[in-house]
PDB file of C-alpha atoms in Angstrom:
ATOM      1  CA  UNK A 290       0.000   0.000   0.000  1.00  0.00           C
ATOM      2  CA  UNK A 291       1.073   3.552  -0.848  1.00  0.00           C
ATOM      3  CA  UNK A 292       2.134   5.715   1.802  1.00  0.00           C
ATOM      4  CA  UNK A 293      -0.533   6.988   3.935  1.00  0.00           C
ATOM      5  CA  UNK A 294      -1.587  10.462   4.680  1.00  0.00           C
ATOM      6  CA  UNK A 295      -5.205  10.017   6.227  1.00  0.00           C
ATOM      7  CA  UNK A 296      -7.371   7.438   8.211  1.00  0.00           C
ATOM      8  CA  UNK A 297     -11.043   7.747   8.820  1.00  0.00           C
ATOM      9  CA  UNK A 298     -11.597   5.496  11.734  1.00  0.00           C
ATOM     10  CA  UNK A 299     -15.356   4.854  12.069  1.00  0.00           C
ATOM     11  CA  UNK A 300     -16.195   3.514  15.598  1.00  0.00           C
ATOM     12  CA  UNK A 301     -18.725   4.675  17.632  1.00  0.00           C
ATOM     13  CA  UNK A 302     -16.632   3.369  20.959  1.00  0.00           C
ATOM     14  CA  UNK A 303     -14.507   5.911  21.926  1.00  0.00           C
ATOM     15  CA  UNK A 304     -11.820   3.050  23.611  1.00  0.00           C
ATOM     16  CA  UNK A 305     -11.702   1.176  20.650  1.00  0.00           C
ATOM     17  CA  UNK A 306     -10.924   5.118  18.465  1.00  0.00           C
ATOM     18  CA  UNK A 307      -7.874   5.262  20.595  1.00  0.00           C
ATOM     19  CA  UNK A 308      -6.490   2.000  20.651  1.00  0.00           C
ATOM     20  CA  UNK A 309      -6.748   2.085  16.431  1.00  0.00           C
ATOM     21  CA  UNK A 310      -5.577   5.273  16.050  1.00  0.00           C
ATOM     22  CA  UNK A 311      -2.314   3.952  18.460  1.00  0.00           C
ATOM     23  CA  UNK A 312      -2.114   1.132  16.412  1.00  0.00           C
ATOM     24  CA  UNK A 313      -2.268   3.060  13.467  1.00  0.00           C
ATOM     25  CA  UNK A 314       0.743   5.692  13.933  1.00  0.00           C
ATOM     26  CA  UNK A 315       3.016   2.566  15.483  1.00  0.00           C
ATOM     27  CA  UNK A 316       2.288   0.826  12.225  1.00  0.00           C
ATOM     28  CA  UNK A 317       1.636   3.900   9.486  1.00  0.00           C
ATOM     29  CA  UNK A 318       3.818   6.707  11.268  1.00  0.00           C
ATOM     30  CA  UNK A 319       3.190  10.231  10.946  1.00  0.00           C
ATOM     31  CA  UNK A 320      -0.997   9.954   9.811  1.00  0.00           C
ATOM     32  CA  UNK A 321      -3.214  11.998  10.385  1.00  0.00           C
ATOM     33  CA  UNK A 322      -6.338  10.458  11.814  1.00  0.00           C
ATOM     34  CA  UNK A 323      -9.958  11.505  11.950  1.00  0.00           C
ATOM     35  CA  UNK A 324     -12.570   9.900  13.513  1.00  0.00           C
ATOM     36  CA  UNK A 325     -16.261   9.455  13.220  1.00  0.00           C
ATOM     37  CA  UNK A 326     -18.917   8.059  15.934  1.00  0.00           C
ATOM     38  CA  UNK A 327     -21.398   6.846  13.313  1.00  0.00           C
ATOM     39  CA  UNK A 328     -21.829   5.960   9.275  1.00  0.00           C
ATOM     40  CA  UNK A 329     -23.410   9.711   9.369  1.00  0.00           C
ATOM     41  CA  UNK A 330     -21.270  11.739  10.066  1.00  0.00           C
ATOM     42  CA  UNK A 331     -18.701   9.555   8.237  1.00  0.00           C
ATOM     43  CA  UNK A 332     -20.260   9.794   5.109  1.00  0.00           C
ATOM     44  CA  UNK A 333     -20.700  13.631   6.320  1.00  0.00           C
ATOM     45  CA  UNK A 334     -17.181  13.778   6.335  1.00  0.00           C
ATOM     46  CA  UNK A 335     -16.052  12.375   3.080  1.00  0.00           C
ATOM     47  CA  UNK A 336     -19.020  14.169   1.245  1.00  0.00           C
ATOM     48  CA  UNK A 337     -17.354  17.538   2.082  1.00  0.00           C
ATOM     49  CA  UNK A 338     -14.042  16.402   0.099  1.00  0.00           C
ATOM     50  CA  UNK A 339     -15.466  15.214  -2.722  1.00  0.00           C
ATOM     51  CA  UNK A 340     -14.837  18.029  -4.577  1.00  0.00           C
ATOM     52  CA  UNK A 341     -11.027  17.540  -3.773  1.00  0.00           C
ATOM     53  CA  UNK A 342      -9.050  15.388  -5.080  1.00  0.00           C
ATOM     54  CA  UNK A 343      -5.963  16.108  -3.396  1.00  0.00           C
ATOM     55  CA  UNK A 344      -8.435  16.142   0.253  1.00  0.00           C
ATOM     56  CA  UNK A 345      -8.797  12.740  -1.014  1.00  0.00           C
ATOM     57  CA  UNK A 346      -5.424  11.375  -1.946  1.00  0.00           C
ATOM     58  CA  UNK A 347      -3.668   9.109   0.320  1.00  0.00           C
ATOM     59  CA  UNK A 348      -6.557   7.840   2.239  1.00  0.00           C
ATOM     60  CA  UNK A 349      -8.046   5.065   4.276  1.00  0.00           C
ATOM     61  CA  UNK A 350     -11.157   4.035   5.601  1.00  0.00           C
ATOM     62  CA  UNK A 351     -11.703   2.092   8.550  1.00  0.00           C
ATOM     63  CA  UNK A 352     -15.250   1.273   9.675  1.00  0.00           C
ATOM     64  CA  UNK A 353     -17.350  -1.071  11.954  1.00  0.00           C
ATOM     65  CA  UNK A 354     -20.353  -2.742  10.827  1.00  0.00           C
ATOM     66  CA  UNK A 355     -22.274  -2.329  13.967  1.00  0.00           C
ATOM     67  CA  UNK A 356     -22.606   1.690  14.375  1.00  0.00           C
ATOM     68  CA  UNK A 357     -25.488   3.638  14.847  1.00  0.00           C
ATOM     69  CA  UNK A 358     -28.031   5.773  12.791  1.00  0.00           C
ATOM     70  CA  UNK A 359     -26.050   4.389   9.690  1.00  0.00           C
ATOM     71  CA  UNK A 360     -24.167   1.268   9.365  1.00  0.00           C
ATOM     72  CA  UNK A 361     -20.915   0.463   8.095  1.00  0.00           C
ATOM     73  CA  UNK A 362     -22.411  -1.993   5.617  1.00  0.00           C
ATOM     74  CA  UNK A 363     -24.227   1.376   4.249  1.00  0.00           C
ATOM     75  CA  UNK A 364     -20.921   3.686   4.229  1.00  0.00           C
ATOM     76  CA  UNK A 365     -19.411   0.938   2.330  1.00  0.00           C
ATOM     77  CA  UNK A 366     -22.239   0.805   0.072  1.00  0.00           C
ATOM     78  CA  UNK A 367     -22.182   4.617   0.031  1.00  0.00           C
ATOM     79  CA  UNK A 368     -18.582   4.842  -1.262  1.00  0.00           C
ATOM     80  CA  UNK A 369     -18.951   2.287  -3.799  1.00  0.00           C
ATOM     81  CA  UNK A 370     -21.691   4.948  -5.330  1.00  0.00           C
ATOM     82  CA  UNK A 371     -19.148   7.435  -5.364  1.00  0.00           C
ATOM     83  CA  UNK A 372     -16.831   7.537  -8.333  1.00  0.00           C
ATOM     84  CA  UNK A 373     -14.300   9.897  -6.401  1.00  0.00           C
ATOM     85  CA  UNK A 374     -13.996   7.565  -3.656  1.00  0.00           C
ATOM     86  CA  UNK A 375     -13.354   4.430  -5.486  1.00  0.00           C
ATOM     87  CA  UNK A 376      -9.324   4.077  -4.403  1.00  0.00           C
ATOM     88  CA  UNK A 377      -9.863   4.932  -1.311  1.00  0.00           C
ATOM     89  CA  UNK A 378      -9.476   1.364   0.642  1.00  0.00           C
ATOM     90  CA  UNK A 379     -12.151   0.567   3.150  1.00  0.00           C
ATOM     91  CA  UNK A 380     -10.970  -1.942   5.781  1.00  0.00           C
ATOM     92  CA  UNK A 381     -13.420  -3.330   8.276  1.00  0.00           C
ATOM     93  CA  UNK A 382     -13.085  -3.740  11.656  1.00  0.00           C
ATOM     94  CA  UNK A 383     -15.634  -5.236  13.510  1.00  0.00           C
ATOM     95  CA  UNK A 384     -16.778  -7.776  16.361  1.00  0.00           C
ATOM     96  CA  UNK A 385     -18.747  -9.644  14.013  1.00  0.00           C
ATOM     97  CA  UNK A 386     -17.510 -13.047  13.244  1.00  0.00           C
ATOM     98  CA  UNK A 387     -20.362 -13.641  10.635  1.00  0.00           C
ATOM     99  CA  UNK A 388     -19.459 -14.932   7.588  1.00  0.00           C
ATOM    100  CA  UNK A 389     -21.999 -13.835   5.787  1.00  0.00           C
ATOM    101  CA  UNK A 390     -21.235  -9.621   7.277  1.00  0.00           C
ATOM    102  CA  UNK A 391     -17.755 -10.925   6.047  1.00  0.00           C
ATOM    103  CA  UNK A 392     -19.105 -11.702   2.449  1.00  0.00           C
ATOM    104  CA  UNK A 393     -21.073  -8.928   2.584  1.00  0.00           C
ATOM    105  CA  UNK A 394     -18.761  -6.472   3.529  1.00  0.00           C
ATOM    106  CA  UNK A 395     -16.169  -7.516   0.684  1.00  0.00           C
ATOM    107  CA  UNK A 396     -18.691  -7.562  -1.645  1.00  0.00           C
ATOM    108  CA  UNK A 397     -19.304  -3.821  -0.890  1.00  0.00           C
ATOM    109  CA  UNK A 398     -16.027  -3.197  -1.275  1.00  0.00           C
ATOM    110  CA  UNK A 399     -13.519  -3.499   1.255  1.00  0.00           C
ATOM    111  CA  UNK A 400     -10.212  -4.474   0.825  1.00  0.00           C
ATOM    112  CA  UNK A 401     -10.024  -6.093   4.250  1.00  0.00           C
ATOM    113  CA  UNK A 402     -12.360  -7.460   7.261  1.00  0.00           C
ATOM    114  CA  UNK A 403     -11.293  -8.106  10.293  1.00  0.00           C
ATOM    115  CA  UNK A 404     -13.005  -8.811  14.294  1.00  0.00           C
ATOM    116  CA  UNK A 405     -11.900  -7.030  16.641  1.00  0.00           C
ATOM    117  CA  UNK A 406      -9.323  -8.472  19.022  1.00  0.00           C
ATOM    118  CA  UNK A 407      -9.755  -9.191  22.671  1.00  0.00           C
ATOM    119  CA  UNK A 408      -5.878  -8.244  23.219  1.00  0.00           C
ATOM    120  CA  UNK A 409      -5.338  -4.449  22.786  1.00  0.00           C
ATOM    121  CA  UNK A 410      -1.971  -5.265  21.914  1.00  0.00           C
ATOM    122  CA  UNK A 411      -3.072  -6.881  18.397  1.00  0.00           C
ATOM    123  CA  UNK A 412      -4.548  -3.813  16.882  1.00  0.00           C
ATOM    124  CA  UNK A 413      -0.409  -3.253  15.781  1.00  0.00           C
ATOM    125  CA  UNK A 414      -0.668  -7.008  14.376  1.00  0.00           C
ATOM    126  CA  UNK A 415      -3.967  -5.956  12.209  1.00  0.00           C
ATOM    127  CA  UNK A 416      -2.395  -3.105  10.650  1.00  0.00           C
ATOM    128  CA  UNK A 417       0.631  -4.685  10.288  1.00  0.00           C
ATOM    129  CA  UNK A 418      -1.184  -7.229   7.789  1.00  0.00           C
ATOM    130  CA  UNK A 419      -3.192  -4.014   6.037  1.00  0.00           C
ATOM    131  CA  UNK A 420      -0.164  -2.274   5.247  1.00  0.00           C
ATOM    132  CA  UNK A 421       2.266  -5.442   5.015  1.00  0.00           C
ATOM    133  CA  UNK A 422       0.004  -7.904   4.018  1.00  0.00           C
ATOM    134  CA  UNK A 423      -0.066  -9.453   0.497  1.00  0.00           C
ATOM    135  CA  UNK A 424      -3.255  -9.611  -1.492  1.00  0.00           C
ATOM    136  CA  UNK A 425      -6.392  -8.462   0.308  1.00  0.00           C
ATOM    137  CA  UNK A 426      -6.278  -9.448   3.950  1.00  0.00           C
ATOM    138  CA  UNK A 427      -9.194 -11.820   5.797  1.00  0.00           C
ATOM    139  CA  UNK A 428     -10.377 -12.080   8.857  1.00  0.00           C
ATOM    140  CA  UNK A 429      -7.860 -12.341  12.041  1.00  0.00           C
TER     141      UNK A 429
END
């Protein structure tokens, strides 16, 4: 993966923003990271940069599945509507361990899906495998 300037971490649990975006600079260095509470204001937030290209360059997506007012399975859906948004990898991060969200979820789009780890520390080994990994990562 190409150097990273940007994350959107979508995660409406405020530990879970903070232990990604940790994991995140260990593994990505200097990025700058935003973060959403729900598929609203995430889709909010990327709807605003549309119009820029260069807003847009160099960007990730991270989203659950399981947020409020709008899911992740709609931002995903959402982004795959939007030509401007179409290199922009979306990597899920979730608690399901569904199959079928898993399917789903690729199927929308992402590049990777992933549950949520009971060990803090293995938010570094996720990332690790998104920016490291060959071919598009599965579940952990």
């Amino acid at each position: 993966m190409a150097a990273l300037a940007w994350t959107l971490v979508v995660e409406d649990a405020p530990d879970h923003q903070r232990l990604i975006s940790a994991a995140l600079t260990e593994v990505a260095g200097d990025v700058l990271v935003h973060e959403a509470l729900d598929g609203a204001h995430a889709i909010s937030w990327l709807r605003k940069r549309l119009g820029d290209p260069e807003a847009l360059r160099g960007g990730m997506v991270i989203v659950d599945l399981g947020l409020p007012r709008i899911s992740g399975f709609q931002v995903l859906e959402w982004m795959r509507e939007m030509p401007q948004l179409s290199r922009i990898p979306a990597v899920v991060l979730t608690a399901s361990k569904d199959a079928i969200d898993e399917e789903h979820a690729l199927a929308l789009g992402a590049k990777g899906y992933f549950q949520k780890p009971k060990d803090p520390r293995e938010y570094v080994s996720i990332f690790q495998k998104v920016f490291h990994g060959a071919g598009q990562p599965s579940a952990a």
